[in-house]
Short mmCIF file of C-alpha atoms in Angstrom, two decimals:
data_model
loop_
_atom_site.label_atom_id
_atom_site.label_comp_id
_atom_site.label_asym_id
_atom_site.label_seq_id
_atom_site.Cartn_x
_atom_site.Cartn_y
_atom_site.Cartn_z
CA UNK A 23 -0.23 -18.71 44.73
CA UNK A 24 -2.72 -15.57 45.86
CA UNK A 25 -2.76 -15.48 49.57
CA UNK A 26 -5.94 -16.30 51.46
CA UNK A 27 -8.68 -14.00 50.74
CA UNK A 28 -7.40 -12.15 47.73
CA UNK A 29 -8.91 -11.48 45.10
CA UNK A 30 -8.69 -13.70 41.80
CA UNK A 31 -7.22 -11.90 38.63
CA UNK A 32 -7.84 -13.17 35.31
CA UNK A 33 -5.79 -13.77 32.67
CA UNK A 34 -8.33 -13.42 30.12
CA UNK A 35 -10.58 -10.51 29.37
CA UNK A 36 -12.50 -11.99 27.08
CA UNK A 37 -12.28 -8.79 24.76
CA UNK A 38 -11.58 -9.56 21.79
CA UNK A 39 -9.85 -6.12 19.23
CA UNK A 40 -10.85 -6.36 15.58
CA UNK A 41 -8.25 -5.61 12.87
CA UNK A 42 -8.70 -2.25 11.04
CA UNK A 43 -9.99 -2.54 8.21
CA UNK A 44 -7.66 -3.16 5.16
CA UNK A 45 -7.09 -1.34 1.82
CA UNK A 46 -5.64 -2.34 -1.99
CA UNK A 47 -3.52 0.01 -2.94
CA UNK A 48 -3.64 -0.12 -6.94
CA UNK A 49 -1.17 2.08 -9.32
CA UNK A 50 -2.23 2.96 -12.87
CA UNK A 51 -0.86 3.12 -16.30
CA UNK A 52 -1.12 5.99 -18.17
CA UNK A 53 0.82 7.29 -21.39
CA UNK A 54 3.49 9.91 -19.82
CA UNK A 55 4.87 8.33 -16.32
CA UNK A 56 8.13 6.48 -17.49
CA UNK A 57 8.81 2.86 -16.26
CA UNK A 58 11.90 3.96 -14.33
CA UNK A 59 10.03 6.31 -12.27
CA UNK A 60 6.79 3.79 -11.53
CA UNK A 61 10.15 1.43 -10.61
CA UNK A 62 11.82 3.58 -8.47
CA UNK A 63 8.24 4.55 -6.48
CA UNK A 64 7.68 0.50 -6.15
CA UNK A 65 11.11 0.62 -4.78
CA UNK A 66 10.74 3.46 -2.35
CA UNK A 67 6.99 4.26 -1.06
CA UNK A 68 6.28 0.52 -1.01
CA UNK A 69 9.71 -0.86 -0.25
CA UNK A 70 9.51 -3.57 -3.05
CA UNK A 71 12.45 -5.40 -4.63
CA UNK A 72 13.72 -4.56 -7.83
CA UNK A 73 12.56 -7.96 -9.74
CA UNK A 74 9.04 -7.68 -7.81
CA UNK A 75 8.93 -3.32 -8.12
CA UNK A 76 9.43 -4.74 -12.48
CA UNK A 77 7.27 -7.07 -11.88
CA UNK A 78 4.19 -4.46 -11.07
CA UNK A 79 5.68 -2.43 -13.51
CA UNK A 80 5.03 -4.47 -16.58
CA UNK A 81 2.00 -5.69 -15.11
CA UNK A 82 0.85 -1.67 -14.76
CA UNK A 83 1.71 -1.00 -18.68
CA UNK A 84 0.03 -4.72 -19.84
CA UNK A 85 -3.12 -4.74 -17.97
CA UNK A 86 -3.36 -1.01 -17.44
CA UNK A 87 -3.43 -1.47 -13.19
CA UNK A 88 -1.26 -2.76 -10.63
CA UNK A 89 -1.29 -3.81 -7.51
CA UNK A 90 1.26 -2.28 -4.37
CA UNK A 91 0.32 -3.84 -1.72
CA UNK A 92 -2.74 -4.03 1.45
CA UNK A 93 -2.74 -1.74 4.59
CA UNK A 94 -4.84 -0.47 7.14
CA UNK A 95 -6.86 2.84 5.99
CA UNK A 96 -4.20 5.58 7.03
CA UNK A 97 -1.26 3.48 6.31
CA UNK A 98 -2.82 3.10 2.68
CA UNK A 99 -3.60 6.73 2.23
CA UNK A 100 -0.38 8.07 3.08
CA UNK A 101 1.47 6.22 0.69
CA UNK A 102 -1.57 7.65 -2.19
CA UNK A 103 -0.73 10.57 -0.90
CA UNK A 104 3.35 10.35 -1.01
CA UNK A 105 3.08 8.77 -4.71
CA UNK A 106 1.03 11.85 -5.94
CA UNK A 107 3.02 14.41 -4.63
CA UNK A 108 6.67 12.75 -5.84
CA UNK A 109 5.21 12.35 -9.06
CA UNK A 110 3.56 15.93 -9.35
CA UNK A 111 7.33 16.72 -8.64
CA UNK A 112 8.66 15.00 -11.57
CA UNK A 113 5.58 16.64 -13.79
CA UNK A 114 4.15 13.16 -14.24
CA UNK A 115 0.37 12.38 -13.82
CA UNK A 116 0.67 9.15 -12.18
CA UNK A 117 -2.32 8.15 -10.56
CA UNK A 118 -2.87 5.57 -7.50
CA UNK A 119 -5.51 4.49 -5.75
CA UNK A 120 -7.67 2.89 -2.61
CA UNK A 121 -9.48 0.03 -2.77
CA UNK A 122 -10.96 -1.55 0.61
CA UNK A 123 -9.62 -5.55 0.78
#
């Protein structure tokens, strides 16, 4: 108990933080990225499983897009970013891309 004459704190500051905003990452087929490489940047950038990185996979080559996951803006565009450049490295014209939630 607050001694006589002090003043009252609250708990509560009523402020209330929105989340950032949130962003679809999306991977897409084309005809010269091979399977094992989209697997192995499922497994990697977006830390997916091996059934689940197949899973996206397959769905990439059937339906021509896929999705990797949903992060906050910079979070998102990083992992754009990190895709493109590993597959530039490779020689492979994989493409991903944003998507806001």
């Amino acid at each position: 108990m607050a001694p006589a004459g002090a003043p009252k704190v609250s708990e509560k500051t009523g402020i209330q933080r929105e989340s950032p905003p949130l962003f679809k990452v999306l991977m897409h087929n084309d005809d010269y990225t091979t399977m094992e490489f989209v697997v192995e940047v499922l497994e990697s950038v977006f830390h997916k499983s091996s059934p689940e990185a197949n899973r996206i996979m397959i769905n990439i080559h059937v339906r021509g897009i896929g999705y990797c996951g949903t992060y906050p803006f910079e979070i998102a565009e990083t992992k754009v970013v990190k895709v493109h450049g590993l597959a530039r490295a490779e020689g492979f014209p994989l493409k991903c891309t944003l998507e806001e939630a």
